[in-house]
Amino acid sequence: MMRSFETLQERFADLQLLRYEVPDFQLLPLKQKLYVYYLAEAALLGRDILWDQNCKYGLLLRQALEAIYTHYDGPKDDADWQAFVVYLKRVWFSNGIHHHYSYQKFEPGFSKEFLEERLRTTDNSQQTIDKIVELIFNPEVMPKRVNQADGEDLLLTSSCNYYAEGITQAEAEAFYADLKSKVDANRPPMLGLNSRLERKEDGSLYENVWRSGGLYGKAIERICGMLGKARKYAENAHQQRVIDKLMEFYRTGDLKTFDEYAILWVGETDGEIDFTNGFTEVYGDPLGLKASWEGYVNIIDHEASRRAKALSDNAQWFENQSPVDERFKKKECKGVSAKVISAAMLGGELYPSSAIGINLPNSNWIRAEYGSKSVTIANLTHAYNLAAKGSGMREEFVIDEETRQLLSQYGDVCDDLHTDLHECLGHGSGQLLPGVDADALKAYGSTLEEARADLFGLYYIADQKLVELGLTPNDEAYKSQYYSYLMNGLLTQMVRIEEGHQIEEAHMRNRALISRWTLEHYPEAVQIVEKDGKHYVQVNDYPLLRNAFGELLAEVQRIKSEGDFEAARQLVEKYGIKLDAKLHKEIRERYQKLNLAPYKGFINPRYKLVQDAEGNITDVSISYDEAYDEQMLRYSQEYNTL
Ligand code: ZN
């Protein structure tokens, strides 16, 4: 019997698990269902790569903790056991021992004795026991996965597994500066993307490449096997060429092949099903070079895609009207192919915590010459919206009833639209001046890039053009986005950060930067006011806010186009990182009273092949009844590749 669909699932620590539905899957013909099925399997097979990238002891630790979890026969009401369960669920969620957003190592709520005893009864060597206990209990060991503190050696202070121990930031930067000087400066490959930097006996550095026969070879070979099966059910010959090229890249590890793959991939827009699979985003590397593994599969949402298409069809109009200096505008906007999709499977870096909009590829020159594909993931947004209803956030943090009305009337539609503008137009807009290094902003690059895309969206969401295109219902609706954006950037996003900590993650830094810069430069448009001991955002002049966002967009684009590292550093350091301790405390206390989880993630649906008596595949079923722990344990069994 099918249980009825419930969006809200488990809630623990600072996390809430949700389920997402894949509404169009059952309507697909069998061939397309099989294409989704095999791509989805391939999207799950890279999980262990990510665990190892996040921490070199990640897989060892996961195996040991899961053995304790499945063999435990003590009392269920034991406080140590209960704390252990929460700890393991957090580790699963983060694909490792560090928080997925703050990058800080988790603090265990159980005793050392409990862990030692349980590790002993599940057949671990004394060496393994010592290693794991030290890893979990010693706060000095691997305290942070990605450290971006200005002035520190970012490699020596980060515990991610992209660089062998002892390699300094200066050494790695020199290594890549040297590689960079030897490649075509106009069409540089994504140097460092698919390898671990290691040291030879003689002290020199080399890349240990992730490919078949190389590092992560076993996982990569299984992924390729599954991609080979998917290939048979592709919707068109172009998709088959994409898969062939991806498999060639996985075999050779050659970054030129990766670029050829990215170009083929970005050009494939006819199919209804699409995927990514591979080394993709670089947020997990403090130097922003090495990509974590991710995979996902999606199915087009025809109706909602019309909205995104209306934007990308007008991309050049938006580029031409933007408030940035003429020199930094793209003369010819290659259409950003934008579509709205339903996620059908989330894997690697996108599981369980997922982005809701994705724009790829990341190579700047490929984006300039071939454009990019941009998606917004409607079924995940839908799940978030359902979860937010009745949470009490607006009652607590929005300044007055009139503003709450504004948000409930236009909030959902404008949130979606801002994501579309960010992904379809924002990231694809603007150009670097000739000779400017795309990595010139270094550790500040990701934050500035997100700020650029957000500002583009904020500036245009208030434009009459969107009313003309039928995307916003009237010229008041944008105000809901302005209010909720500033409320989030100035106040509510702080709930995600523990007391005494600062803002680390690029998207959060970007939102703080935009909001606080605006607060400081346009006090007549927006202020923070106090009522009965509580602080609120008060917007006095919405049209003036648009000027503010336009002005900052022009400056952020200038910084990116000129590669002005010092200006980027100052903006991010001044507005994007530090928190006002008193305000932070107040916001967290108000939030805690609502008893909500600041972070959400998703449990995947489960697909199964349906066979007749002769063993012919007759259908692919989809079900939504797997529990969080069941799914995690099954993945560790079935997709155990390393
Ligand atoms: Zn973005």
XYZ file of C-alpha atoms and ligand atoms in Angstrom:
643
model
C 0.000 0.000 0.000
C 1.222 3.493 -0.842
C 1.381 5.849 2.080
C -0.064 9.240 1.247
C 2.454 11.871 0.228
C 3.823 13.961 3.112
C 6.222 16.822 2.394
C 7.425 17.246 5.962
C 9.590 14.417 7.200
C 12.044 14.133 10.073
C 13.226 17.105 12.076
C 16.416 17.054 14.213
C 19.235 19.431 15.256
C 19.032 22.400 12.834
C 17.652 20.253 10.027
C 14.313 19.426 8.460
C 13.941 16.654 5.903
C 11.372 17.100 3.139
C 10.092 14.904 0.364
C 9.719 16.184 -3.184
C 7.313 14.823 -5.746
C 8.169 14.191 -9.396
C 4.771 14.961 -10.871
C 5.507 14.223 -14.525
C 7.428 10.977 -14.177
C 4.497 8.615 -14.470
C 3.306 10.346 -17.648
C 6.540 9.599 -19.511
C 6.706 6.792 -22.077
C 8.756 3.753 -20.995
C 11.835 4.723 -22.990
C 12.097 8.089 -21.247
C 11.410 6.480 -17.885
C 14.343 4.154 -18.481
C 16.542 7.087 -19.458
C 15.656 8.759 -16.155
C 16.192 5.490 -14.281
C 19.740 4.823 -15.486
C 20.802 8.454 -15.213
C 19.418 8.460 -11.664
C 21.477 5.383 -10.820
C 24.556 7.149 -12.217
C 23.704 10.196 -10.082
C 23.889 8.078 -6.930
C 27.090 6.226 -7.765
C 29.407 9.155 -7.057
C 28.321 9.549 -3.434
C 31.470 8.017 -1.980
C 33.677 10.332 -4.031
C 32.116 13.322 -2.307
C 32.533 11.741 1.125
C 36.220 11.265 0.477
C 36.609 14.767 -0.960
C 35.042 16.283 2.130
C 37.310 14.450 4.543
C 39.941 11.782 4.073
C 38.464 9.780 6.956
C 34.857 10.296 5.862
C 34.228 6.793 4.508
C 35.972 5.047 7.389
C 33.906 7.031 9.834
C 30.621 6.488 8.012
C 31.136 2.744 7.920
C 31.931 2.599 11.638
C 28.986 4.774 12.666
C 26.542 2.885 10.465
C 27.695 -0.424 11.965
C 26.958 0.946 15.436
C 23.563 2.186 14.270
C 22.493 -1.128 12.742
C 23.865 -3.370 15.527
C 22.785 -1.404 18.571
C 20.772 -3.551 20.977
C 20.791 -1.337 24.073
C 17.897 0.689 25.469
C 16.414 3.182 22.990
C 15.854 5.784 25.684
C 19.556 5.920 26.588
C 20.686 9.553 26.340
C 24.017 8.665 24.707
C 22.280 6.544 22.105
C 19.790 9.263 21.272
C 22.553 11.829 20.895
C 24.483 9.375 18.746
C 21.506 8.944 16.406
C 21.193 12.701 15.940
C 24.941 12.935 15.325
C 24.860 10.232 12.647
C 21.864 11.824 10.959
C 23.753 15.125 10.834
C 26.828 13.403 9.432
C 24.687 11.777 6.734
C 23.142 15.128 5.912
C 26.514 16.858 5.550
C 28.253 13.975 3.800
C 30.832 14.157 6.551
C 31.674 15.421 10.023
C 31.496 19.122 9.162
C 28.337 21.193 8.946
C 27.270 21.490 5.306
C 26.847 25.267 5.542
C 29.128 26.601 8.268
C 31.853 24.008 7.609
C 32.430 23.658 11.374
C 32.993 20.229 12.850
C 29.972 18.871 14.733
C 30.138 18.539 18.475
C 29.067 15.095 19.641
C 26.338 15.036 22.289
C 27.290 11.545 23.485
C 30.147 10.429 25.713
C 33.536 9.226 24.589
C 33.033 6.046 26.635
C 29.801 5.249 24.817
C 31.512 5.571 21.449
C 34.574 3.535 22.446
C 32.436 0.749 23.830
C 30.237 0.639 20.720
C 33.215 0.737 18.367
C 34.691 -2.197 20.257
C 31.533 -4.286 19.996
C 31.379 -3.705 16.227
C 34.779 -5.230 15.459
C 37.056 -2.272 14.925
C 40.809 -2.422 15.424
C 42.220 -0.377 18.287
C 43.869 1.837 15.689
C 40.528 2.591 14.008
C 38.891 3.223 17.365
C 41.604 5.705 18.361
C 41.412 7.456 15.003
C 37.643 7.871 15.100
C 37.496 8.951 18.724
C 40.169 11.540 18.124
C 38.450 12.795 14.987
C 35.115 13.221 16.721
C 36.218 14.391 20.168
C 39.388 16.429 19.687
C 38.295 19.955 18.707
C 41.798 20.707 17.395
C 41.637 17.947 14.799
C 40.064 18.999 11.491
C 37.992 21.788 13.074
C 36.867 23.241 9.765
C 36.324 21.840 6.293
C 36.736 25.097 4.346
C 38.404 28.060 5.990
C 38.252 31.407 4.223
C 39.519 33.705 6.964
C 41.497 36.558 5.478
C 45.220 36.369 6.212
C 45.415 32.704 7.230
C 46.899 29.909 5.143
C 43.658 28.619 3.661
C 44.992 25.159 2.883
C 46.728 24.429 6.164
C 43.619 25.535 8.070
C 41.054 23.671 5.916
C 40.519 19.953 6.388
C 38.939 19.126 3.029
C 40.783 16.460 1.095
C 41.725 18.325 -2.098
C 45.353 18.936 -1.179
C 47.723 16.514 0.501
C 48.605 17.409 4.064
C 51.323 20.006 4.447
C 50.875 21.707 1.072
C 50.677 25.431 1.713
C 48.438 27.935 -0.006
C 51.459 29.702 -1.480
C 52.796 26.432 -2.946
C 49.440 25.519 -4.486
C 48.939 29.010 -5.892
C 52.412 28.969 -7.411
C 51.762 25.527 -8.908
C 48.574 26.709 -10.594
C 49.996 30.066 -11.648
C 52.680 28.118 -13.467
C 50.153 25.799 -15.146
C 48.058 28.790 -16.106
C 50.976 30.508 -17.819
C 51.248 27.510 -20.150
C 47.687 27.309 -21.424
C 45.718 29.321 -23.979
C 44.791 32.430 -22.005
C 41.671 33.028 -24.120
C 40.277 29.547 -23.678
C 41.802 28.232 -20.461
C 40.771 24.790 -19.218
C 39.402 24.527 -15.670
C 42.819 23.947 -14.147
C 42.871 21.816 -11.028
C 39.203 20.850 -11.371
C 39.504 17.069 -11.281
C 42.494 16.176 -9.162
C 44.021 16.078 -5.733
C 47.265 18.025 -5.432
C 49.953 15.814 -3.911
C 53.663 15.824 -3.180
C 56.319 13.565 -4.699
C 59.286 12.115 -2.822
C 61.522 14.896 -4.156
C 59.161 17.511 -2.691
C 57.673 18.712 -5.970
C 53.904 18.838 -6.479
C 51.757 16.885 -8.944
C 48.092 16.270 -9.640
C 46.640 12.873 -8.790
C 43.826 12.863 -11.321
C 40.292 11.536 -10.680
C 39.664 9.171 -13.616
C 39.328 5.482 -14.460
C 42.507 3.797 -13.396
C 43.355 6.827 -11.251
C 42.101 8.269 -7.996
C 38.376 7.375 -7.501
C 38.740 5.052 -10.495
C 36.449 2.360 -9.073
C 33.582 4.775 -8.548
C 34.137 6.400 -11.923
C 34.063 3.044 -13.710
C 30.718 2.170 -12.139
C 29.327 5.574 -13.095
C 30.488 5.022 -16.680
C 28.854 1.577 -16.721
C 25.538 3.134 -15.776
C 25.919 6.018 -18.233
C 26.476 3.383 -20.919
C 23.116 1.835 -20.054
C 21.389 5.228 -20.036
C 22.848 6.002 -23.460
C 20.624 3.355 -25.096
C 17.501 5.223 -24.025
C 18.630 8.764 -24.834
C 16.029 10.963 -26.493
C 18.264 12.002 -29.380
C 21.692 11.504 -30.946
C 22.990 14.741 -29.425
C 22.377 13.391 -25.916
C 24.298 10.256 -26.876
C 27.252 12.371 -27.972
C 27.096 14.206 -24.633
C 27.251 10.911 -22.746
C 30.061 9.579 -24.942
C 32.128 12.698 -24.319
C 31.504 12.583 -20.590
C 32.636 8.954 -20.489
C 35.729 9.891 -22.487
C 36.493 12.579 -19.910
C 35.990 10.129 -17.044
C 38.370 7.709 -18.795
C 41.135 10.198 -19.583
C 40.735 12.967 -16.998
C 41.750 15.366 -19.786
C 40.417 18.869 -19.093
C 40.249 19.740 -22.810
C 37.860 16.835 -23.191
C 35.898 18.247 -20.262
C 35.492 21.544 -22.141
C 34.373 19.679 -25.272
C 31.854 17.845 -23.129
C 30.608 21.109 -21.576
C 30.136 22.631 -25.049
C 28.194 19.605 -26.279
C 26.129 19.564 -23.090
C 25.217 23.243 -23.230
C 24.090 22.839 -26.830
C 21.650 20.024 -26.062
C 18.328 21.714 -25.395
C 15.852 19.586 -27.364
C 15.348 16.790 -24.871
C 12.821 16.785 -22.057
C 15.245 15.018 -19.738
C 18.638 16.370 -18.778
C 21.337 15.640 -16.237
C 24.667 16.633 -14.802
C 27.141 14.116 -13.515
C 30.641 14.937 -12.429
C 33.080 17.357 -10.837
C 31.106 20.561 -10.887
C 31.132 23.222 -8.158
C 34.208 24.549 -6.396
C 32.762 25.943 -3.150
C 34.323 23.119 -1.128
C 37.877 24.145 -2.072
C 39.138 27.247 -0.256
C 41.060 28.162 -3.414
C 37.996 27.633 -5.622
C 39.708 25.282 -8.096
C 38.755 21.724 -7.212
C 35.236 20.544 -7.839
C 33.132 18.337 -5.639
C 31.204 15.518 -7.244
C 27.508 15.973 -7.911
C 24.845 14.382 -10.029
C 21.223 15.085 -10.734
C 18.541 14.229 -13.236
C 15.632 16.409 -14.244
C 12.465 16.462 -16.313
C 11.179 19.627 -17.977
C 8.182 21.454 -16.495
C 6.619 22.810 -19.694
C 4.223 25.310 -18.202
C 6.663 27.041 -15.894
C 9.401 27.034 -18.525
C 7.453 29.581 -20.542
C 8.178 32.131 -17.801
C 11.926 31.585 -17.949
C 11.895 31.599 -21.738
C 10.269 35.030 -21.752
C 13.308 36.299 -19.845
C 15.989 34.635 -21.927
C 14.319 35.692 -25.181
C 14.791 39.258 -23.973
C 18.301 38.771 -22.583
C 19.839 41.446 -24.826
C 17.218 44.010 -23.838
C 18.013 43.467 -20.152
C 21.740 43.638 -20.815
C 21.420 46.882 -22.740
C 19.242 48.606 -20.129
C 21.312 47.574 -17.134
C 22.883 50.330 -15.014
C 26.450 49.052 -15.477
C 29.120 50.856 -17.465
C 28.899 50.256 -21.241
C 32.399 48.766 -21.306
C 31.301 45.930 -19.019
C 28.196 44.932 -20.971
C 28.010 41.987 -23.310
C 27.635 43.272 -26.865
C 25.959 40.065 -27.847
C 24.118 38.111 -25.211
C 24.162 34.448 -26.131
C 20.737 33.289 -25.079
C 20.889 31.728 -21.661
C 18.749 28.687 -22.133
C 16.443 28.807 -19.190
C 13.963 26.246 -18.212
C 11.976 25.155 -15.261
C 12.400 21.553 -14.295
C 11.417 18.949 -11.785
C 14.279 17.209 -10.066
C 13.980 13.452 -10.531
C 17.072 12.488 -8.530
C 19.600 14.362 -6.379
C 23.095 13.011 -5.793
C 26.520 13.941 -4.456
C 26.846 17.569 -3.423
C 23.142 18.138 -4.188
C 21.911 15.531 -1.707
C 20.213 15.858 0.670
C 20.693 19.633 0.692
C 20.053 20.985 -2.795
C 20.238 24.216 -4.757
C 16.935 25.391 -6.252
C 18.521 27.034 -9.269
C 21.525 25.832 -11.229
C 23.470 27.526 -14.002
C 26.196 25.633 -15.845
C 28.822 25.247 -17.196
C 31.178 27.237 -14.977
C 33.891 27.903 -17.550
C 33.865 31.619 -18.323
C 34.992 31.377 -21.921
C 32.498 28.628 -22.738
C 29.734 30.736 -21.219
C 30.828 33.719 -23.305
C 31.069 31.773 -26.581
C 28.379 29.120 -26.191
C 26.079 30.415 -23.446
C 24.927 28.445 -20.466
C 22.018 26.317 -19.394
C 20.063 27.538 -16.472
C 17.357 25.748 -14.559
C 15.092 26.494 -11.680
C 13.844 23.448 -9.866
C 10.131 23.910 -9.364
C 9.290 20.780 -7.404
C 11.911 21.570 -4.751
C 10.712 25.174 -4.439
C 7.193 23.865 -4.141
C 8.234 21.602 -1.259
C 9.942 24.554 0.478
C 6.859 26.709 0.086
C 4.632 24.011 1.553
C 7.014 23.643 4.492
C 7.080 27.399 5.117
C 3.318 27.806 5.322
C 2.261 28.252 8.905
C 5.833 28.352 10.221
C 5.219 31.632 12.090
C 8.279 33.356 10.596
C 6.358 36.216 9.034
C 4.320 36.827 12.170
C 7.537 37.150 14.169
C 9.848 39.046 11.827
C 7.790 41.109 9.369
C 7.228 44.625 10.675
C 3.473 45.062 10.189
C 0.275 43.539 8.870
C 0.357 45.565 5.650
C 3.770 44.156 4.753
C 2.662 40.638 5.690
C -0.257 41.056 3.260
C 2.169 42.130 0.564
C 4.273 39.035 1.165
C 1.423 36.582 1.202
C -0.008 38.089 -1.966
C 3.160 38.261 -4.063
C 5.877 36.436 -2.101
C 5.834 33.081 -3.908
C 5.603 34.457 -7.433
C 8.339 37.047 -6.820
C 10.666 34.546 -5.144
C 10.452 32.306 -8.188
C 10.951 35.246 -10.470
C 13.991 36.483 -8.573
C 15.524 33.024 -8.856
C 14.794 33.035 -12.599
C 16.366 36.478 -13.042
C 19.393 35.451 -10.978
C 19.959 32.245 -12.925
C 18.747 33.058 -16.447
C 20.121 36.571 -16.758
C 22.246 37.577 -13.752
C 25.079 35.072 -13.988
C 25.157 35.322 -17.765
C 25.353 39.103 -17.934
C 28.375 41.356 -18.199
C 31.893 40.737 -19.475
C 35.472 40.907 -18.269
C 37.713 43.585 -19.761
C 40.273 42.091 -22.153
C 43.196 40.525 -20.283
C 41.436 40.335 -16.920
C 41.950 37.031 -15.140
C 38.633 35.334 -14.368
C 40.072 34.214 -11.005
C 41.411 37.637 -10.053
C 39.010 37.980 -7.122
C 40.276 34.705 -5.619
C 38.535 33.766 -2.371
C 36.067 36.679 -2.835
C 35.089 35.599 -6.345
C 32.170 33.346 -5.407
C 30.568 35.933 -3.116
C 30.899 38.716 -5.676
C 29.518 36.489 -8.425
C 26.436 35.640 -6.381
C 26.018 39.321 -5.486
C 26.147 40.265 -9.143
C 23.421 37.774 -10.040
C 21.233 38.722 -7.059
C 21.580 42.442 -7.780
C 20.688 41.938 -11.398
C 17.529 40.184 -10.222
C 16.710 42.812 -7.606
C 17.200 45.643 -10.050
C 14.991 44.130 -12.738
C 12.252 42.625 -10.626
C 10.947 46.188 -10.228
C 11.040 46.880 -13.955
C 7.875 47.700 -15.888
C 9.157 45.293 -18.539
C 8.237 42.348 -16.316
C 4.656 43.564 -16.059
C 4.601 43.904 -19.865
C 5.896 40.353 -20.222
C 3.159 39.150 -17.894
C 5.665 37.873 -15.332
C 4.654 40.140 -12.475
C 0.965 40.901 -11.912
C 1.473 44.668 -11.369
C 4.056 47.308 -10.479
C 3.639 46.797 -6.717
C 4.487 43.099 -6.544
C 8.290 43.618 -6.558
C 8.019 45.247 -3.131
C 7.424 41.848 -1.573
C 10.814 40.671 -2.874
C 12.579 43.849 -1.702
C 11.194 43.460 1.777
C 11.832 39.752 2.136
C 15.320 40.032 0.643
C 16.380 42.748 3.082
C 14.719 41.042 6.029
C 16.659 37.909 5.192
C 19.985 39.645 4.517
C 19.813 41.940 7.552
C 18.100 39.716 10.087
C 16.688 36.282 9.511
C 19.516 34.541 7.690
C 21.529 34.950 10.904
C 19.457 32.184 12.474
C 21.545 29.731 10.484
C 24.754 30.798 12.193
C 25.755 29.750 15.660
C 26.548 32.378 18.248
C 30.127 33.574 18.159
C 30.556 32.550 14.530
C 30.689 34.648 11.388
C 29.200 34.315 7.920
C 31.116 31.826 5.779
C 29.004 30.616 2.897
C 29.163 32.580 -0.379
C 25.411 33.020 -0.925
C 24.910 34.195 2.649
C 27.861 36.563 2.448
C 26.397 37.968 -0.733
C 23.003 38.609 0.860
C 24.572 40.279 3.890
C 26.802 42.367 1.646
C 23.941 43.683 -0.492
C 21.606 44.332 2.433
C 24.089 46.019 4.732
C 25.648 48.114 2.020
C 22.154 49.341 1.162
C 21.322 50.009 4.800
C 24.456 52.108 5.197
C 24.238 54.032 1.923
C 20.468 54.528 1.695
C 19.222 55.122 5.240
C 16.303 57.130 3.850
C 15.112 54.014 1.971
C 15.594 51.326 4.603
C 16.324 51.193 8.324
C 16.332 48.771 11.179
C 13.890 49.914 13.853
C 13.205 48.697 17.370
C 9.715 48.012 18.690
C 9.189 46.566 22.164
C 12.780 45.362 22.313
C 12.595 43.596 18.939
C 14.310 44.734 15.755
C 12.572 44.903 12.392
C 13.377 46.014 8.878
C 11.412 49.097 7.856
C 11.318 50.100 4.216
C 10.419 53.753 3.666
C 11.020 54.124 -0.031
C 10.796 51.158 -2.383
C 11.617 53.003 -5.634
C 14.749 54.421 -3.995
C 15.835 50.899 -3.099
C 15.872 50.117 -6.772
C 18.387 52.932 -7.292
C 20.513 51.494 -4.510
C 20.549 48.033 -6.070
C 21.365 49.539 -9.474
C 24.263 51.531 -8.044
C 25.728 48.531 -6.262
C 25.233 46.332 -9.330
C 27.271 48.802 -11.377
C 30.062 48.714 -8.784
C 30.098 44.929 -8.384
C 30.175 44.494 -12.157
C 33.061 46.973 -12.360
C 34.977 44.994 -9.743
C 34.434 41.752 -11.620
C 35.137 43.235 -15.061
C 38.355 44.940 -13.941
C 39.408 42.135 -11.589
C 39.726 44.674 -8.752
C 40.742 42.312 -5.942
C 41.233 45.027 -3.336
C 37.753 46.491 -3.844
C 36.242 42.997 -3.686
C 38.087 42.291 -0.470
C 36.914 45.508 1.128
C 33.275 45.036 0.154
C 33.110 41.460 1.394
C 35.123 42.061 4.561
C 33.179 45.185 5.466
C 29.628 44.041 4.750
C 29.584 40.307 4.133
C 31.106 38.561 7.116
C 30.877 39.991 10.593
C 27.738 39.804 12.688
C 26.499 42.211 15.337
C 26.639 39.884 18.356
C 23.722 41.462 20.194
C 21.398 41.479 17.215
C 22.480 37.966 16.286
C 21.555 36.724 19.757
C 18.154 38.417 19.657
C 17.278 37.024 16.233
C 18.294 33.520 17.251
C 16.243 33.688 20.435
C 13.142 34.859 18.604
C 13.673 32.183 16.012
C 14.239 29.409 18.530
C 10.856 30.110 20.055
C 9.301 29.113 16.723
C 11.042 25.745 16.945
C 11.845 25.550 13.207
C 14.821 24.151 11.355
C 16.980 26.654 9.483
C 18.267 24.081 6.965
C 16.283 21.742 4.818
C 17.139 18.785 2.687
C 15.398 16.134 0.651
C 14.736 12.440 0.697
C 14.872 11.061 -2.842
C 12.081 9.052 -4.417
C 12.932 5.455 -5.216
C 12.717 4.057 -8.746
C 12.426 0.356 -9.480
C 12.386 -1.603 -12.707
C 9.169 -3.589 -13.167
C 9.613 -6.880 -15.017
C 7.219 -9.444 -16.448
C 7.533 -13.235 -16.066
C 10.023 -13.445 -18.951
C 12.199 -10.776 -17.387
C 11.284 -8.032 -19.854
C 11.189 -4.552 -18.382
C 7.621 -3.318 -18.640
C 7.698 -0.206 -16.473
C 9.646 1.863 -13.965
C 7.845 2.486 -10.692
C 8.380 5.463 -8.414
C 7.710 5.439 -4.681
C 7.996 7.939 -1.883
C 7.911 5.792 1.224
C 11.549 5.303 2.115
C 12.568 6.765 5.489
C 15.657 8.964 5.822
C 17.778 6.397 7.658
C 16.625 3.566 5.379
C 17.667 5.571 2.350
C 21.059 6.513 3.753
C 21.857 2.948 4.802
C 20.709 1.574 1.455
C 22.835 4.090 -0.437
C 25.857 3.094 1.637
C 25.226 -0.537 0.626
C 24.184 -0.237 -2.994
C 26.365 2.669 -4.077
C 29.419 1.734 -2.067
C 32.142 2.259 -4.649
C 35.399 3.112 -2.916
Zn 23.979 31.938 -8.267
